Tab-separated table of C-alpha atoms and ligand atoms in Angstrom:
chain	number	residue	atom	x	y	z
A	868	MET	CA	0.057	-11.292	-29.391
A	869	THR	CA	-0.636	-10.045	-25.905
A	870	GLU	CA	1.743	-7.504	-24.449
A	871	ILE	CA	2.405	-7.838	-20.741
A	872	VAL	CA	3.164	-4.324	-19.521
A	873	VAL	CA	3.869	-5.125	-15.889
A	874	GLU	CA	4.654	-8.319	-14.074
A	875	THR	CA	5.777	-9.007	-10.530
A	876	ARG	CA	7.100	-12.336	-9.262
A	877	ASP	CA	6.985	-13.091	-5.560
A	878	ILE	CA	7.549	-9.503	-4.511
A	879	VAL	CA	8.466	-9.129	-0.844
A	880	ARG	CA	8.923	-5.929	1.130
A	881	ASP	CA	10.054	-5.964	4.747
A	882	TYR	CA	10.532	-2.855	6.817
A	883	HIS	CA	12.952	-3.020	9.703
A	884	ILE	CA	11.965	-0.757	12.498
A	885	GLY	CA	14.538	0.082	15.103
A	886	GLY	CA	13.356	-0.279	18.668
A	887	GLY	CA	14.136	2.010	21.568
A	888	LEU	CA	15.196	1.530	25.145
A	889	PHE	CA	12.070	-0.443	26.009
A	890	ARG	CA	11.107	-1.778	22.603
A	891	LYS	CA	12.681	-4.489	20.522
A	892	ASP	CA	13.607	-4.024	16.874
A	893	ARG	CA	10.945	-5.502	14.706
A	894	THR	CA	10.219	-6.301	11.102
A	895	VAL	CA	7.001	-5.385	9.322
A	896	HIS	CA	6.232	-7.776	6.493
A	897	ALA	CA	4.351	-5.259	4.350
A	898	VAL	CA	4.210	-7.350	1.158
A	899	LYS	CA	4.619	-11.120	1.368
A	900	GLY	CA	5.239	-12.545	-2.073
A	901	VAL	CA	2.852	-10.934	-4.531
A	902	SER	CA	2.812	-11.986	-8.178
A	903	LEU	CA	0.796	-10.316	-10.891
A	904	LYS	CA	0.744	-9.947	-14.643
A	905	LEU	CA	-1.121	-7.243	-16.517
A	906	GLU	CA	-1.800	-6.833	-20.228
A	907	LYS	CA	-1.625	-3.584	-22.145
A	908	GLY	CA	-4.787	-1.497	-21.958
A	909	LYS	CA	-6.190	-3.301	-18.912
A	910	THR	CA	-6.945	-2.116	-15.412
A	911	LEU	CA	-5.964	-4.131	-12.379
A	912	ALA	CA	-7.622	-2.901	-9.212
A	913	ILE	CA	-5.885	-3.662	-5.939
A	914	VAL	CA	-8.239	-3.528	-3.012
A	915	GLY	CA	-7.944	-4.139	0.699
A	916	GLU	CA	-8.141	-2.370	4.000
A	917	SER	CA	-5.718	0.211	5.307
A	918	GLY	CA	-2.288	-1.217	6.079
A	919	CYS	CA	-2.570	-4.339	3.898
A	920	GLY	CA	0.332	-3.292	1.668
A	921	LYS	CA	-1.319	-1.604	-1.333
A	922	SER	CA	0.782	1.550	-1.331
A	923	THR	CA	3.936	-0.437	-0.686
A	924	LEU	CA	3.225	-2.479	-3.806
A	925	ALA	CA	2.512	0.731	-5.751
A	926	ARG	CA	5.857	2.176	-4.684
A	927	ILE	CA	7.596	-1.054	-5.676
A	928	ILE	CA	6.063	-1.134	-9.154
A	929	THR	CA	7.273	2.444	-9.667
A	930	MET	CA	10.583	1.692	-7.887
A	931	ILE	CA	10.122	4.603	-5.525
A	932	ASP	CA	10.771	1.944	-2.906
A	933	PRO	CA	12.574	-1.156	-4.204
A	934	PRO	CA	11.485	-4.604	-2.975
A	935	THR	CA	13.375	-6.713	-0.467
A	936	ALA	CA	13.068	-9.676	-2.827
A	937	GLY	CA	11.329	-10.724	-6.003
A	938	ASP	CA	11.292	-9.617	-9.616
A	939	LEU	CA	9.677	-6.684	-11.352
A	940	LEU	CA	9.311	-6.722	-15.124
A	941	ILE	CA	8.211	-3.764	-17.230
A	942	ASP	CA	7.385	-4.597	-20.843
A	943	GLY	CA	9.014	-7.967	-20.298
A	944	GLU	CA	12.286	-6.393	-19.203
A	945	LYS	CA	13.552	-7.318	-15.771
A	946	VAL	CA	14.128	-4.226	-13.675
A	947	ASP	CA	17.496	-4.060	-11.951
A	948	ILE	CA	16.344	-3.966	-8.339
A	949	GLY	CA	19.862	-3.274	-7.071
A	950	ARG	CA	19.914	0.007	-8.941
A	951	GLN	CA	17.318	1.268	-6.393
A	952	ARG	CA	15.451	3.260	-9.023
A	953	LEU	CA	14.140	3.040	-12.577
A	954	THR	CA	16.388	3.864	-15.503
A	955	PRO	CA	15.388	7.090	-17.292
A	956	GLU	CA	13.898	4.980	-20.069
A	957	LEU	CA	11.676	3.054	-17.648
A	958	ARG	CA	10.879	6.238	-15.732
A	959	ARG	CA	9.161	7.512	-18.877
A	960	LYS	CA	7.104	4.343	-19.136
A	961	VAL	CA	5.885	4.145	-15.542
A	962	GLN	CA	4.185	7.021	-13.759
A	963	ILE	CA	2.275	7.355	-10.505
A	964	VAL	CA	-0.636	9.461	-9.280
A	965	PHE	CA	-1.139	9.782	-5.526
A	966	GLN	CA	-4.265	10.203	-3.467
A	967	ASN	CA	-3.612	13.695	-2.256
A	968	PRO	CA	-3.628	16.292	-5.024
A	969	TYR	CA	-2.724	18.995	-2.492
A	970	GLY	CA	0.412	17.360	-1.225
A	971	SER	CA	1.716	16.318	-4.611
A	972	LEU	CA	1.735	19.803	-6.187
A	973	ASN	CA	4.223	22.492	-5.298
A	974	PRO	CA	2.157	25.556	-4.249
A	975	ARG	CA	4.724	27.952	-5.769
A	976	GLN	CA	4.824	26.309	-9.141
A	977	LYS	CA	2.547	27.414	-11.977
A	978	ILE	CA	0.562	24.619	-13.587
A	979	GLY	CA	2.381	25.067	-16.882
A	980	ASP	CA	5.697	24.445	-15.149
A	981	VAL	CA	4.258	21.458	-13.283
A	982	LEU	CA	3.443	19.907	-16.646
A	983	MET	CA	6.659	20.875	-18.403
A	984	ASP	CA	8.932	19.622	-15.598
A	985	PRO	CA	8.792	15.934	-16.570
A	986	LEU	CA	9.881	16.882	-20.090
A	987	ILE	CA	12.753	19.009	-18.796
A	988	ILE	CA	13.930	16.235	-16.490
A	989	ASN	CA	13.227	13.089	-18.484
A	990	ALA	CA	12.806	14.102	-22.127
A	991	LYS	CA	15.604	16.510	-22.819
A	992	ASP	CA	15.252	15.851	-26.545
A	993	VAL	CA	11.937	17.739	-26.633
A	994	PRO	CA	12.724	21.329	-27.707
A	995	ALA	CA	11.760	24.106	-25.288
A	996	ALA	CA	9.259	25.587	-27.737
A	997	GLU	CA	7.449	22.291	-27.990
A	998	ARG	CA	7.172	21.776	-24.239
A	999	ARG	CA	4.707	24.598	-23.937
A	1000	ASP	CA	2.516	23.295	-26.748
A	1001	ARG	CA	2.483	19.822	-25.270
A	1002	ALA	CA	1.518	21.143	-21.839
A	1003	MET	CA	-1.295	23.239	-23.329
A	1004	GLN	CA	-2.609	20.252	-25.243
A	1005	MET	CA	-2.481	18.066	-22.155
A	1006	LEU	CA	-4.480	20.618	-20.160
A	1007	THR	CA	-7.276	20.289	-22.709
A	1008	LYS	CA	-7.044	16.493	-22.706
A	1009	VAL	CA	-7.717	16.349	-18.954
A	1010	GLY	CA	-10.651	18.731	-19.143
A	1011	LEU	CA	-8.823	21.918	-18.139
A	1012	ALA	CA	-8.076	24.902	-20.376
A	1013	PRO	CA	-4.957	26.523	-21.885
A	1014	GLU	CA	-5.600	29.646	-19.784
A	1015	HIS	CA	-4.906	27.566	-16.675
A	1016	PHE	CA	-1.267	27.393	-17.731
A	1017	ASN	CA	-0.174	30.395	-15.648
A	1018	ARG	CA	-2.229	29.689	-12.539
A	1019	TYR	CA	-1.113	28.252	-9.218
A	1020	PRO	CA	-2.430	25.058	-7.567
A	1021	HIS	CA	-4.424	26.892	-4.867
A	1022	MET	CA	-6.658	28.353	-7.577
A	1023	PHE	CA	-8.051	24.918	-8.377
A	1024	SER	CA	-10.585	22.603	-6.747
A	1025	GLY	CA	-9.605	19.148	-5.476
A	1026	GLY	CA	-10.922	17.471	-8.607
A	1027	GLN	CA	-9.080	19.914	-10.856
A	1028	ARG	CA	-5.865	19.369	-8.941
A	1029	GLN	CA	-6.191	15.660	-9.464
A	1030	ARG	CA	-6.668	16.358	-13.197
A	1031	ILE	CA	-3.408	18.320	-13.068
A	1032	ALA	CA	-1.642	15.406	-11.360
A	1033	ILE	CA	-2.983	13.074	-14.047
A	1034	ALA	CA	-1.858	15.474	-16.793
A	1035	ARG	CA	1.627	15.639	-15.300
A	1036	ALA	CA	1.784	11.834	-15.183
A	1037	LEU	CA	0.856	11.650	-18.883
A	1038	MET	CA	3.369	14.204	-20.188
A	1039	LEU	CA	5.971	11.524	-20.946
A	1040	ASN	CA	3.526	9.232	-22.789
A	1041	PRO	CA	3.785	6.460	-20.203
A	1042	ARG	CA	2.709	2.891	-20.795
A	1043	LEU	CA	1.701	2.243	-17.212
A	1044	LEU	CA	-0.049	4.462	-14.714
A	1045	VAL	CA	-0.100	3.454	-11.059
A	1046	LEU	CA	-2.961	5.250	-9.343
A	1047	ASP	CA	-2.865	5.063	-5.544
A	1048	GLU	CA	-6.359	5.923	-4.301
A	1049	PRO	CA	-6.635	8.680	-6.917
A	1050	VAL	CA	-10.249	9.592	-6.126
A	1051	SER	CA	-10.460	8.728	-2.425
A	1052	ALA	CA	-10.034	12.343	-1.282
A	1053	LEU	CA	-12.732	13.670	-3.629
A	1054	ASP	CA	-16.478	14.180	-3.264
A	1055	LEU	CA	-18.566	11.400	-4.790
A	1056	SER	CA	-19.769	13.409	-7.790
A	1057	VAL	CA	-16.226	14.559	-8.514
A	1058	GLN	CA	-14.992	10.988	-8.127
A	1059	ALA	CA	-17.288	9.939	-10.949
A	1060	GLN	CA	-15.968	12.694	-13.235
A	1061	VAL	CA	-12.335	11.812	-12.589
A	1062	LEU	CA	-13.039	8.091	-13.085
A	1063	ASN	CA	-14.704	8.858	-16.400
A	1064	LEU	CA	-11.735	10.979	-17.423
A	1065	LEU	CA	-9.354	8.131	-16.564
A	1066	ALA	CA	-11.440	5.693	-18.606
A	1067	ASP	CA	-11.362	8.069	-21.606
A	1068	LEU	CA	-7.619	8.641	-21.326
A	1069	GLN	CA	-7.033	4.923	-21.053
A	1070	ASP	CA	-8.894	4.367	-24.331
A	1071	GLU	CA	-7.240	7.258	-26.111
A	1072	PHE	CA	-3.670	6.437	-25.131
A	1073	GLY	CA	-3.912	2.661	-24.689
A	1074	LEU	CA	-2.835	3.034	-21.068
A	1075	THR	CA	-2.464	0.227	-18.587
A	1076	PHE	CA	-3.629	0.989	-15.036
A	1077	VAL	CA	-2.782	-0.404	-11.637
A	1078	PHE	CA	-5.561	1.217	-9.661
A	1079	ILE	CA	-5.479	1.094	-5.888
A	1080	SER	CA	-8.640	1.606	-3.929
A	1081	HIS	CA	-10.382	0.566	-0.753
A	1082	ASP	CA	-13.764	1.319	-2.327
A	1083	LEU	CA	-15.486	-1.689	-3.864
A	1084	SER	CA	-17.981	0.341	-5.877
A	1085	VAL	CA	-15.117	2.142	-7.591
A	1086	VAL	CA	-13.295	-1.135	-8.197
A	1087	ARG	CA	-16.370	-2.691	-9.717
A	1088	TYR	CA	-16.676	0.230	-12.089
A	1089	ILE	CA	-13.135	0.485	-13.399
A	1090	ALA	CA	-11.462	-2.908	-13.028
A	1091	ASP	CA	-10.862	-5.614	-15.591
A	1092	GLU	CA	-9.015	-7.630	-12.994
A	1093	VAL	CA	-9.069	-7.492	-9.215
A	1094	MET	CA	-6.521	-8.375	-6.576
A	1095	VAL	CA	-7.613	-8.417	-2.952
A	1096	MET	CA	-4.782	-7.917	-0.486
A	1097	TYR	CA	-4.919	-8.978	3.134
A	1098	PHE	CA	-1.982	-8.574	5.520
A	1099	GLY	CA	0.507	-8.293	2.679
A	1100	GLU	CA	-0.789	-11.221	0.668
A	1101	ALA	CA	-2.857	-11.455	-2.481
A	1102	VAL	CA	-5.720	-13.588	-1.190
A	1103	GLU	CA	-7.770	-13.153	-4.336
A	1104	TYR	CA	-6.702	-12.476	-7.906
A	1105	GLY	CA	-8.743	-12.857	-11.054
A	1106	THR	CA	-11.114	-11.180	-13.463
A	1107	ARG	CA	-13.475	-8.687	-11.903
A	1108	ASP	CA	-16.512	-10.847	-12.539
A	1109	ALA	CA	-14.902	-13.964	-11.121
A	1110	VAL	CA	-13.757	-12.221	-7.956
A	1111	PHE	CA	-17.029	-10.399	-7.378
A	1112	SER	CA	-19.333	-13.308	-8.183
A	1113	ASP	CA	-17.360	-16.040	-6.500
A	1114	PRO	CA	-14.944	-14.785	-3.852
A	1115	LYS	CA	-12.845	-17.642	-2.506
A	1116	HIS	CA	-11.271	-16.249	0.616
A	1117	ASP	CA	-13.119	-15.628	3.872
A	1118	TYR	CA	-11.691	-12.133	4.097
A	1119	THR	CA	-13.081	-11.227	0.677
A	1120	LYS	CA	-16.485	-12.618	1.577
A	1121	THR	CA	-16.527	-10.452	4.690
A	1122	LEU	CA	-15.288	-7.439	2.754
A	1123	PHE	CA	-18.018	-7.820	0.169
A	1124	ALA	CA	-20.695	-8.446	2.764
A	1125	ALA	CA	-19.682	-5.313	4.662
A	1126	THR	CA	-20.484	-3.019	1.761
A	1127	PRO	CA	-24.223	-2.586	1.543
A	1128	ARG	CA	-25.321	-3.857	-1.817
A	1129	ALA	CA	-27.703	-0.939	-2.364
A	1130	ASP	CA	-24.851	1.532	-2.010
A	1131	VAL	CA	-22.747	-0.255	-4.557
A	1132	GLU	CA	-25.617	-0.442	-7.016
A	1133	SER	CA	-26.718	3.161	-6.657
A	1134	ILE	CA	-23.189	4.478	-7.087
A	1135	ARG	CA	-22.608	2.226	-10.059
A	1136	LYS	CA	-25.802	3.409	-11.756
A	1137	ARG	CA	-24.876	7.008	-11.162
A	1138	LEU	CA	-21.432	6.501	-12.624
A	1139	ALA	CA	-22.874	4.720	-15.656
A	1140	LYS	CA	-25.345	7.550	-16.237
A	1141	LYS	CA	-22.594	10.142	-15.979
A	1142	LYS	CA	-20.459	8.175	-18.355
A	1143	LYS	CA	-23.256	8.075	-20.923
A	1144	ALA	CA	-24.010	11.769	-20.516
A	1145	ALA	CA	-20.353	12.770	-20.883
B	1570	LIG	P1	-1.980	0.419	2.520
B	1570	LIG	O1	-1.553	1.320	1.396
B	1570	LIG	O2	-2.694	-0.807	2.057
B	1570	LIG	O3	-2.775	1.150	3.554
B	1570	LIG	P2	0.851	0.348	3.197
B	1570	LIG	O4	1.499	-0.283	2.015
B	1570	LIG	O5	0.939	1.812	3.318
B	1570	LIG	O6	-0.679	-0.131	3.262
B	1570	LIG	O7	1.469	-0.291	4.524
B	1570	LIG	C1	1.629	-1.694	4.713
B	1570	LIG	C2	2.332	-1.960	6.025
B	1570	LIG	O8	3.684	-1.533	5.944
B	1570	LIG	C3	1.740	-1.199	7.203
B	1570	LIG	O9	1.853	-2.013	8.328
B	1570	LIG	C4	2.631	0.016	7.324
B	1570	LIG	O10	2.657	0.494	8.637
B	1570	LIG	C5	3.961	-0.542	6.920
B	1570	LIG	N1	4.837	0.454	6.271
B	1570	LIG	C6	4.587	1.091	5.095
B	1570	LIG	N2	5.584	1.930	4.786
B	1570	LIG	C7	6.493	1.830	5.783
B	1570	LIG	C8	7.784	2.443	6.051
B	1570	LIG	N3	8.297	3.323	5.189
B	1570	LIG	N4	8.417	2.092	7.193
B	1570	LIG	C9	7.890	1.203	8.033
B	1570	LIG	N5	6.711	0.582	7.851
B	1570	LIG	C10	6.018	0.888	6.754
B	1571	LIG	MG1	-2.091	3.301	0.972
């Protein structure tokens, strides 16, 4: 039996922006009725240019920002939109990693505390003594070391900080990880390492990913399914191979044509080589 980890039905998000003396109030239709359904262990990549609504959808799936209308289901359970946030139980299941590993870590907090925080807040049943062990283990899982436990974020590179953000997101054994441009701020070679790490973690923990990116070469590498967003709408949604080999919408055709084929291929080969070597 297939397990659907996340589903959205006709999700809408409007933002009302108050005008000023010379400007009228206006409404931004950031997401205009997006439906998706994702099985356990799969990766859905959401791609599209800046401002098309990708991050808004990511915030809706994690209920950081509830939708104006539509349904969100996690593990088949309808999320109570009116509650404005996830229940503690769902909070454990759904985690998010943002693009900027600098902004998302508190500079005054030691890495060990960064990792133990989710347990303190959302898994009070885990005894204090065990928190430390779990954090140490997670450091190793993401390619860091137990001796990093007492260090501060500024002592790490961008790639390492993103590993820390990923480790923090995994501390509660989530089912679903929403990754909003998780490698976009990193150098290409570091991007490949972090993508490989994510692929390994997905296998090990049976994770389901909603992976947001504006980079087609990355999408091609990691996605099982692809959604292309354009002005708040899903103009393309299907398996990676179907979307890449036979894009239906004019926007997608233009998007694909705009990325030089050679670039995509060379990056893909490099990633594949790295993956084999790792
Ligand atoms: P993307 O992540 O694809 O770049 P976003 O989801 O961030 O796109 O934004 C989609 C649209 O919604 C944009 O027009 C953006 O300006 C608008 N928007 C996003 N968040 C807000 C907000 N909090 N208030 C007002 N408008 C917003
Ligand atoms: Mg965004």
